Coordinates of C-alpha atoms (C1' of nucleotides) in Angstrom, one line a residue:
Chain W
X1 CA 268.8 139.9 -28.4
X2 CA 270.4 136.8 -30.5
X3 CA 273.0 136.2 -32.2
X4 CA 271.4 137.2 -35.6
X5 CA 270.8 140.7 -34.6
X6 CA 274.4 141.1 -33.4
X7 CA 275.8 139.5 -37.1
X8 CA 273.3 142.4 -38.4
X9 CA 274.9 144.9 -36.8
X10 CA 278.7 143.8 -37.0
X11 CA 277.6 143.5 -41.0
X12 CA 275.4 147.3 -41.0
X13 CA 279.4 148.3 -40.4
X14 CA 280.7 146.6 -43.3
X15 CA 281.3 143.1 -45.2
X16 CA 282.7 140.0 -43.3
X17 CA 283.4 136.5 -43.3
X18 CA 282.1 134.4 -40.5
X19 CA 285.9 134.6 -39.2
X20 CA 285.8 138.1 -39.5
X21 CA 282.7 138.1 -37.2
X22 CA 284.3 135.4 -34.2
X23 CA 287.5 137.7 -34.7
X24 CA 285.2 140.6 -33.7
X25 CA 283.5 139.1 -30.7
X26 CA 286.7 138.0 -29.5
X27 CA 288.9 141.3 -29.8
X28 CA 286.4 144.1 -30.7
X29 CA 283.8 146.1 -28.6
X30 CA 280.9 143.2 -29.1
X31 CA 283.4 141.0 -26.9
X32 CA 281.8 142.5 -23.6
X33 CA 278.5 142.4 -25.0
X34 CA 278.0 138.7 -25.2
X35 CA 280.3 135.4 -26.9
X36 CA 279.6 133.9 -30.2
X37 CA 281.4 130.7 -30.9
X38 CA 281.5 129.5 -34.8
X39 CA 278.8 126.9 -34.0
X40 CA 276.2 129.8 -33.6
X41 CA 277.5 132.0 -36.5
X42 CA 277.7 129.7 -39.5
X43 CA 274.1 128.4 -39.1
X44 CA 273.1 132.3 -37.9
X45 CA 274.7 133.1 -41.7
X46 CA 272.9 130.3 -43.3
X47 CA 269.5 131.2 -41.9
X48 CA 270.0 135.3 -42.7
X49 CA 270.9 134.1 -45.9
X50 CA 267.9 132.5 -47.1
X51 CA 265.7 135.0 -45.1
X52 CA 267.0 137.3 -47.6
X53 CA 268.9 139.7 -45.0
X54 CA 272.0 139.1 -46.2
X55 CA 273.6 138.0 -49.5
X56 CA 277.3 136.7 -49.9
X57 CA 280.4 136.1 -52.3
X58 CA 283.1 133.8 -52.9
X59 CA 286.1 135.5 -52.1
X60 CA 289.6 133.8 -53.2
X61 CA 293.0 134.9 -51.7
X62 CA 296.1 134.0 -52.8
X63 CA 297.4 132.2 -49.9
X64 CA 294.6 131.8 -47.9
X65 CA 291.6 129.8 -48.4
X66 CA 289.1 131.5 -49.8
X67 CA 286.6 133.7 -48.0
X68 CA 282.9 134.2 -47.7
X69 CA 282.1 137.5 -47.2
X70 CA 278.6 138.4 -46.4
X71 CA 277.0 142.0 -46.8
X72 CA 273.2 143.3 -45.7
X73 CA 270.8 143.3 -48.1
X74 CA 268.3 146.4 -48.4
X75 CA 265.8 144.1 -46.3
X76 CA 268.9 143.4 -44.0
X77 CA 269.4 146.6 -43.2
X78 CA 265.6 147.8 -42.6
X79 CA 265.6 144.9 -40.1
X80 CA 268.6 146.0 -38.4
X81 CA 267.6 149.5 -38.1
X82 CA 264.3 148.2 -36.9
X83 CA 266.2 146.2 -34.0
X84 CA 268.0 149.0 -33.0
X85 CA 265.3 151.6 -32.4
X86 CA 263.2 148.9 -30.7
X87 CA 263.1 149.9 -26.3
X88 CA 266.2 148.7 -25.2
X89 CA 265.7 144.9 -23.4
X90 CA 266.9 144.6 -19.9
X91 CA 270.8 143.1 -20.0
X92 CA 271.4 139.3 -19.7
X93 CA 273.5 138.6 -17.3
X94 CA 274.7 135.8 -15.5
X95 CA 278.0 136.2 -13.0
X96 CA 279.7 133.1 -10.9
X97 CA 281.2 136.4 -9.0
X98 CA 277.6 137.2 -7.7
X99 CA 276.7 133.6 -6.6
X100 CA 280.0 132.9 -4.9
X101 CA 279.0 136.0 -2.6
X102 CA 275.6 135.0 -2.5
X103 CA 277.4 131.6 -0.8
X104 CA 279.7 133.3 1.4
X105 CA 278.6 132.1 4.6
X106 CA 279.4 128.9 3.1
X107 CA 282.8 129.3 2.1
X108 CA 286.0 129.7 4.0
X109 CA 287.3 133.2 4.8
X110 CA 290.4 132.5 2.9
X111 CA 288.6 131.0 0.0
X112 CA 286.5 134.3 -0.3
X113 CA 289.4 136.6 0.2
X114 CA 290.8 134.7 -3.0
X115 CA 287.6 135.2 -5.1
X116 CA 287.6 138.9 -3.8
X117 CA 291.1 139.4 -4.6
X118 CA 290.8 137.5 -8.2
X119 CA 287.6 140.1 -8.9
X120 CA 289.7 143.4 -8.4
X121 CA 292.3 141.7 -10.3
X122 CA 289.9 141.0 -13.4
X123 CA 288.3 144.4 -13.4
X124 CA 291.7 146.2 -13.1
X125 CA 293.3 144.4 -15.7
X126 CA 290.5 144.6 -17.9
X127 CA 290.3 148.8 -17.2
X128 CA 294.3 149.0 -18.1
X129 CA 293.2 147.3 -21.0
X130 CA 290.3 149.6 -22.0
X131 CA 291.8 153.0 -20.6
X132 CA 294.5 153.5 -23.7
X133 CA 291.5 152.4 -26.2
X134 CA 289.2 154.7 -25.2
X135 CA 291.2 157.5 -25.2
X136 CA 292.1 156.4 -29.4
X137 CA 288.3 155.8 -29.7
X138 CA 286.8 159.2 -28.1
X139 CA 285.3 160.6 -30.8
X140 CA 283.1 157.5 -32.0
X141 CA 280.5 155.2 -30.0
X142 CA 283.1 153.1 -29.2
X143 CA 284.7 155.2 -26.9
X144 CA 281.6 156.2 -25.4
X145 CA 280.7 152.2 -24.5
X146 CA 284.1 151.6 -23.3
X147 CA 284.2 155.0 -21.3
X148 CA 280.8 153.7 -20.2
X149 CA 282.3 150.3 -18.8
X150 CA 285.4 152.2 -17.4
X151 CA 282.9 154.1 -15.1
X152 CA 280.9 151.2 -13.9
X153 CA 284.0 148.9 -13.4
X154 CA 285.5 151.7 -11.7
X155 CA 283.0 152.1 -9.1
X156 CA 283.2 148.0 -8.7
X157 CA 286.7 148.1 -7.8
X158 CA 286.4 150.9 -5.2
X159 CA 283.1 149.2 -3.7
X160 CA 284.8 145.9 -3.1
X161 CA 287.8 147.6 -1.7
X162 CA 285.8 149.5 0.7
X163 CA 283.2 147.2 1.8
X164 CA 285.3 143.5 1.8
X165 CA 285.7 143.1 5.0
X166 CA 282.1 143.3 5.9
X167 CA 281.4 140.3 3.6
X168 CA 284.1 138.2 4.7
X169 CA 282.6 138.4 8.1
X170 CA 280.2 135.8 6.8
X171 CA 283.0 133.7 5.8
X172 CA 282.3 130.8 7.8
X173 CA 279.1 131.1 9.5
X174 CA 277.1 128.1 8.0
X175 CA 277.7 124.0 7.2
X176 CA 275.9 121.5 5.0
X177 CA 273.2 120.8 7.3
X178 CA 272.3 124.8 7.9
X179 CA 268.9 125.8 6.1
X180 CA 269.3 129.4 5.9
X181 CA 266.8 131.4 3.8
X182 CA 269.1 133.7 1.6
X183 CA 266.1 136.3 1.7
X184 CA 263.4 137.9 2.8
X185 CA 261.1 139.9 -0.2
X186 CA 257.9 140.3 0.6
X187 CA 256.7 138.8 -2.6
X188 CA 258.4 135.4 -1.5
X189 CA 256.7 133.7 1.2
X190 CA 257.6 130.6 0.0
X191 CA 261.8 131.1 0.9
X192 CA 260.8 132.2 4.4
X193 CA 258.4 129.5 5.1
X194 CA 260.7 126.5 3.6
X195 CA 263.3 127.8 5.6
X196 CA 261.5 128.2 9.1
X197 CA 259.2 125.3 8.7
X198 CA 261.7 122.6 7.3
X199 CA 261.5 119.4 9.5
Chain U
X1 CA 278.7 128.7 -14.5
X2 CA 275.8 126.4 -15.7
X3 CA 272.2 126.3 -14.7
X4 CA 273.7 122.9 -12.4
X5 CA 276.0 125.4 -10.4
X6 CA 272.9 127.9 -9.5
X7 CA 270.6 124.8 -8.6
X8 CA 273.4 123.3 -6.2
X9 CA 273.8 127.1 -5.0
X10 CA 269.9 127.6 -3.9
X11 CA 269.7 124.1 -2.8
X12 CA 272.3 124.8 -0.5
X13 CA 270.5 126.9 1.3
X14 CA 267.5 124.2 1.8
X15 CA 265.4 122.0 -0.5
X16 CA 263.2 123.5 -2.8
X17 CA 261.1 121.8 -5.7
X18 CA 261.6 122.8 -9.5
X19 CA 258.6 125.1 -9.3
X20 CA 260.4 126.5 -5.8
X21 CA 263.6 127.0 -7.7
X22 CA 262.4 128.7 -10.5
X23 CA 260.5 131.4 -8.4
X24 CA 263.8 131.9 -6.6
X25 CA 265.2 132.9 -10.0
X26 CA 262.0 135.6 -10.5
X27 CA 261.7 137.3 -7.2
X28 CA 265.3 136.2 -5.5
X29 CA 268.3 137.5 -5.4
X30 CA 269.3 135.0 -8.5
X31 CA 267.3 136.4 -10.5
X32 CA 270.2 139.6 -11.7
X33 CA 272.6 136.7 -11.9
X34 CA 270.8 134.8 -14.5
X35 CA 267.8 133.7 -15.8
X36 CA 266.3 129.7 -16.4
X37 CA 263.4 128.2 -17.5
X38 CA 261.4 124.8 -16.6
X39 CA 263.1 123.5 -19.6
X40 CA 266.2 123.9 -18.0
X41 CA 265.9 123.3 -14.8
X42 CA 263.7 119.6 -14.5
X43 CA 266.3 118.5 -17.0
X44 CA 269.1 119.4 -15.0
X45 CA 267.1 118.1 -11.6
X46 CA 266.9 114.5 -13.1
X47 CA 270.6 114.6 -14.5
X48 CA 271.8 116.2 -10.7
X49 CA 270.2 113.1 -9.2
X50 CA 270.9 110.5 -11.6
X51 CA 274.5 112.2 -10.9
X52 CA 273.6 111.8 -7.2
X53 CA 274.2 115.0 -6.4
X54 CA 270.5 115.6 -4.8
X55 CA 268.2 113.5 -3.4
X56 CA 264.4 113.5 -3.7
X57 CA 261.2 113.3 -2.1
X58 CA 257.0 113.1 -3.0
X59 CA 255.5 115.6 -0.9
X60 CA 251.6 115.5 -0.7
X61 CA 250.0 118.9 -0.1
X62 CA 245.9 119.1 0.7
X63 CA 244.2 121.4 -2.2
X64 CA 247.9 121.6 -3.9
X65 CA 249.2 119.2 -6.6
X66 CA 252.4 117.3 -5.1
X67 CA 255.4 118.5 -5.1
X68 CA 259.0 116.7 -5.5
X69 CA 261.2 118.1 -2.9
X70 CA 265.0 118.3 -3.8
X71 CA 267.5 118.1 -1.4
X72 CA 271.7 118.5 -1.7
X73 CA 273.6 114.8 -0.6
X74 CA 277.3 115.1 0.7
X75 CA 278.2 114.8 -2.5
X76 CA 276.4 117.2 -3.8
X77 CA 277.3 119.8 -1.1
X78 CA 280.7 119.0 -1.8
X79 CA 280.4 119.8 -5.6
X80 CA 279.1 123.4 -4.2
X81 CA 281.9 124.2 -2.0
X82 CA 284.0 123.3 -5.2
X83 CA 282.1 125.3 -7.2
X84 CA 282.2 128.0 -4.8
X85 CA 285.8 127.7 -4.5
X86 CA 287.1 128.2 -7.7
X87 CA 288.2 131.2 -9.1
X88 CA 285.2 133.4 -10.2
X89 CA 284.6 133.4 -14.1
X90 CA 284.4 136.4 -16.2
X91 CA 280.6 137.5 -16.0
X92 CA 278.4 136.6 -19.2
X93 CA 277.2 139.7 -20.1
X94 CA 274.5 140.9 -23.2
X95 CA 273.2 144.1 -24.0
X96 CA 270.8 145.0 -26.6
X97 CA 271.7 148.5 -25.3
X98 CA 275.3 148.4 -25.8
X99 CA 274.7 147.5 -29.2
X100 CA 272.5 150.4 -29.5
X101 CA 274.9 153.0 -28.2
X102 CA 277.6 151.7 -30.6
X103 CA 275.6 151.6 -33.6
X104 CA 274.3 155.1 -33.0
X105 CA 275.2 156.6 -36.1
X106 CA 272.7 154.5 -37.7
X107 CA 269.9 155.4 -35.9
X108 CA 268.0 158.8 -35.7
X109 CA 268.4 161.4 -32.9
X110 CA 264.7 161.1 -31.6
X111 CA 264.9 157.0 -31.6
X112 CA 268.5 157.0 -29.5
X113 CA 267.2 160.1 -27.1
X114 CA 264.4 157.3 -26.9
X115 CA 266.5 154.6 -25.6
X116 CA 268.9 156.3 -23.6
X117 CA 265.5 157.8 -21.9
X118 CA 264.2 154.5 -21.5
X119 CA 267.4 152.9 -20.3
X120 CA 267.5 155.4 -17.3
X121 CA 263.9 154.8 -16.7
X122 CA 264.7 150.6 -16.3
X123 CA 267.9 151.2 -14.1
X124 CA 265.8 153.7 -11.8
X125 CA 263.4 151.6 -11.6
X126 CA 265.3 148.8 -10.3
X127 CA 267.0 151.1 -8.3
X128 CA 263.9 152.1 -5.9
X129 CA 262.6 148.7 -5.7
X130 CA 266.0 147.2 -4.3
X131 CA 267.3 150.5 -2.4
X132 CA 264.4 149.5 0.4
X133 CA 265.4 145.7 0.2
X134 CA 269.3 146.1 0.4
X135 CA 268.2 148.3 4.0
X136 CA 266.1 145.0 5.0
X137 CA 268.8 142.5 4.2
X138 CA 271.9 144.7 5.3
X139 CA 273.0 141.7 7.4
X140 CA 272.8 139.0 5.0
X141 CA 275.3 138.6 1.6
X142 CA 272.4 139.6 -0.1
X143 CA 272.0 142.9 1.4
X144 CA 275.8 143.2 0.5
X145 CA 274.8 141.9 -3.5
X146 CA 272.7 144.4 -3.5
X147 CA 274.7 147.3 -2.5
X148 CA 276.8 146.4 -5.2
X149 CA 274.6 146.0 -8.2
X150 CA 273.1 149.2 -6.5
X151 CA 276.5 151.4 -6.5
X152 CA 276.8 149.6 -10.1
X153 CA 273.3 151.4 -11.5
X154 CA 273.6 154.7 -10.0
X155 CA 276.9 155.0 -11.9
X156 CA 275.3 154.0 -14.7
X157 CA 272.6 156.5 -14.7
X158 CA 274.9 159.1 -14.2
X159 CA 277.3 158.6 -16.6
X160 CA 274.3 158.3 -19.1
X161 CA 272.8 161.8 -17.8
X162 CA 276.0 163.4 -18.1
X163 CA 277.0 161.7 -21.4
X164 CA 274.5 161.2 -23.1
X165 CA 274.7 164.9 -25.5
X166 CA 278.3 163.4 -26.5
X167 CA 276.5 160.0 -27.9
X168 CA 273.4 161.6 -29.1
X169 CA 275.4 163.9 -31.1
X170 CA 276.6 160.8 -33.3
X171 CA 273.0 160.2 -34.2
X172 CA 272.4 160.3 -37.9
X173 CA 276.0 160.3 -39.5
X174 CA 275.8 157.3 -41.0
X175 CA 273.9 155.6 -43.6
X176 CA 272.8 152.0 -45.4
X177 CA 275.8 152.7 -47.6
X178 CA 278.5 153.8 -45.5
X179 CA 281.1 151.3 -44.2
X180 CA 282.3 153.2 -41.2
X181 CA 284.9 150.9 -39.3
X182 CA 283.4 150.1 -35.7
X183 CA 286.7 150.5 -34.0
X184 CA 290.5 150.0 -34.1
X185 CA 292.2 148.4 -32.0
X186 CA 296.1 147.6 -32.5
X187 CA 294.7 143.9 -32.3
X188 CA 292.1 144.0 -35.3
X189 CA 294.2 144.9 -38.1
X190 CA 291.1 143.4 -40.3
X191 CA 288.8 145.6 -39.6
X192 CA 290.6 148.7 -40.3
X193 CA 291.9 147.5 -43.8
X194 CA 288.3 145.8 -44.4
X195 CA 286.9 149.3 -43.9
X196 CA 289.5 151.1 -46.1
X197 CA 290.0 148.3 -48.8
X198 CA 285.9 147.6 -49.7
X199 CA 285.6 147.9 -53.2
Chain Z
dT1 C1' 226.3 129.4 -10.1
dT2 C1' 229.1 128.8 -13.3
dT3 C1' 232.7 130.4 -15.8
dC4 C1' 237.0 132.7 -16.1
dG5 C1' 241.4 133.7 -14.8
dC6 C1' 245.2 132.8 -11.6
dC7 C1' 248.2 129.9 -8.6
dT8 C1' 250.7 125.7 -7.9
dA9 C1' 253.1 122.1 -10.1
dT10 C1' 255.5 119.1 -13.5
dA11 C1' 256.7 118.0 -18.2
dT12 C1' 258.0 118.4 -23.0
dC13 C1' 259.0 120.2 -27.7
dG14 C1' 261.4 122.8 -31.3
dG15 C1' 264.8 125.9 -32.1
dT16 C1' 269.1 128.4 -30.6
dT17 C1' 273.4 128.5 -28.7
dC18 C1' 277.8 126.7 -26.8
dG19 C1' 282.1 124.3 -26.7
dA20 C1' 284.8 121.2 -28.8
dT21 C1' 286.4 119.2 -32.7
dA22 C1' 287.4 118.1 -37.7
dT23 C1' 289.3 119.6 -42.0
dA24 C1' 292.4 122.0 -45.1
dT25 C1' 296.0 125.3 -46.6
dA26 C1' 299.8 128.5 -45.8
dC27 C1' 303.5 130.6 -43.5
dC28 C1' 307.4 130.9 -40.4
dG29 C1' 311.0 129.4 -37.2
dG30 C1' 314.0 126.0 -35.3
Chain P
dC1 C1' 311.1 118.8 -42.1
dC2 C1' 308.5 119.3 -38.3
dG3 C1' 305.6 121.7 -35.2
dG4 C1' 303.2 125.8 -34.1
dT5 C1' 300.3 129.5 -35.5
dA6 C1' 297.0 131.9 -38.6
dT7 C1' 293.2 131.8 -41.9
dA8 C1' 288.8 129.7 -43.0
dT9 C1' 284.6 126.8 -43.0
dA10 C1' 281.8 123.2 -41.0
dT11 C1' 279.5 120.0 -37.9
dC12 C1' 278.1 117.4 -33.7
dG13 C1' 276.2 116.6 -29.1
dA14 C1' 274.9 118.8 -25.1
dA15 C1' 272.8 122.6 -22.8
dC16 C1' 269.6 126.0 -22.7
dC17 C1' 265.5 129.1 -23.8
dG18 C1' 260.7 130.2 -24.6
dA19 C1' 256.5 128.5 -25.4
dT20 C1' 253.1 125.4 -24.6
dA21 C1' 250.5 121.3 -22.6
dT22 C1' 248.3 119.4 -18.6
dA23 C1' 245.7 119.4 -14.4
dG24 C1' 243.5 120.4 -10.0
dG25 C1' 242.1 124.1 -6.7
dC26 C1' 241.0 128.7 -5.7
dG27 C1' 238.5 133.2 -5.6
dA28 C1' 236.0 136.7 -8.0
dA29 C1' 233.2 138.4 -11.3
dA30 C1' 229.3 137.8 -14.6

DNA sequence: TTTCGCCTATATCGGTTCGATATATACCGG
DNA sequence: CCGGTATATATCGAACCGATATAGGCGAAA
């Protein structure tokens, strides 16, 4: 999923300016559903633009400068509807959270107990955040995705809480000459036998 | 987190050639916590030891082609723990799905049944192939990973099971003509009068 | 037996995206 | 009057993704 089909659906909701679509990402529901920076939406626009999905208008303010606010064409919208009833693609996800515990035998028990700590800290800031929004947003998808997040977060917090202490046993227990194989699936030989058969 | 970080992270835990790494990210335990492709990672191989951050070696193999072995220097070991050390960053996170669920009053009833069916199916799915593994690697940080993104799925799939009539029931309600605001937040003022003000 | 697909292994290319920065105007407070 | 903040668009280099090229060895099917 790219930036484009994101822009199609911010716009399937109504018109925008490319501001109005970075304000969005940044404190709106797409936030938590992947970044946009105004490097990838101007040239995103551009490209929709003269593939016909979307068309646009010079909007002047007074006071402001003036606007370009973009709206779907018919063919926008098809291909946006067409995006959204394709299978659902797994989630991207990439989280310096799971690699430092991945590492932890490599860190320091205090250093762990910091990233730990900082982790609950996040997630429970970010469910006070969320808890009085999805309360106002109950009765549209909004509050469904947020109540959604609330749950999994949730569960987060409470499986850190419980289970910390067994991963800052590994605090500790290997240096910068250790080779240790981080796993053992049967489909990777290769990571066992590096690990075993090094020297 | 860059694609740097991850390399320094598996290289830690013994050398590995690009081909090595990148079947780490596949089958390993990286492989939830971001994705990379050959185009990232031999470019970042040759900028890590032009940075001398890793070392390398030729490796002849009978009946294989040769591989070149990369290895972490002190340096490099040292920009790990560092990594390691700092505070964990908020997780970058997209999902075609939760763009989906929020745009379902686009779609029809049958095509969001469709992907909440087949978003179920996925997270089951990775649920029995890691339940076994997180058993087998209970002593490791990976077994500990594991139990986490595990507790994190099953939540998942049962808020959706017991949920999903609420979202489902949105399905339909909107059309290519309707500006329905996505949300409102006491942040996004824009949005709201956007939604109210069109025309 | 030879051909086809797969595995190991490295490399590169075009296009997308990120993060930072530049530019400009307007408003408000000190 | 100056600096900080908000609105608004645009661009640049670096990073990254996905696909593809290349190439030898392997085993199985035709």
């Amino acid at each position: 999923m790219n930036i484009r089909t994101i822009c199609l659906a911010i716009l399937a909701h109504g018109e925008a300016s490319g501001y109005d679509l970075k304000k969005h990402w940044e404190e709106g529901p797409f936030h938590h559903l992947g970044g946009a920076s105004f490097g990838s939406i101007y040239p995103a626009l551009a490209r929709m633009e003269k593939d016909g999905l979307i068309r646009s208008r010079e909007e002047v303010q007074p006071g402001k400068p003036a606007r370009r606010v973009y709206s779907l064409t018919e063919t926008g919208y098809q291909a946006f509807i067409d995006e959204m009833s394709a299978l659902p693609e797994p989630d991207d996800f990439r989280s310096h959270f799971g690699v430092i515990t991945l590492c932890a035998r490599h860190l320091t028990r205090d250093t762990l107990a910091r990233a730990l700590d900082e982790r609950v800290r996040q997630q429970k800031a970010e469910i006070s955040k969320l808890t009085p929004i999805a309360e106002i947003e109950k009765d549209r998808p909004v509050g469904w995705l947020i109540e959604w997040g609330l749950a999994i977060m949730a569960t987060e917090v409470a499986f850190i809480e419980k289970n910390r202490a067994r991963l800052e046993a590994f605090a500790g227990t290997a240096g910068p000459g250790d080779e240790l194989s981080i796993c053992c699936l049967p489909d990777m030989p290769a990571v066992k036998q590096q690990s075993t058969a090094a020297e």
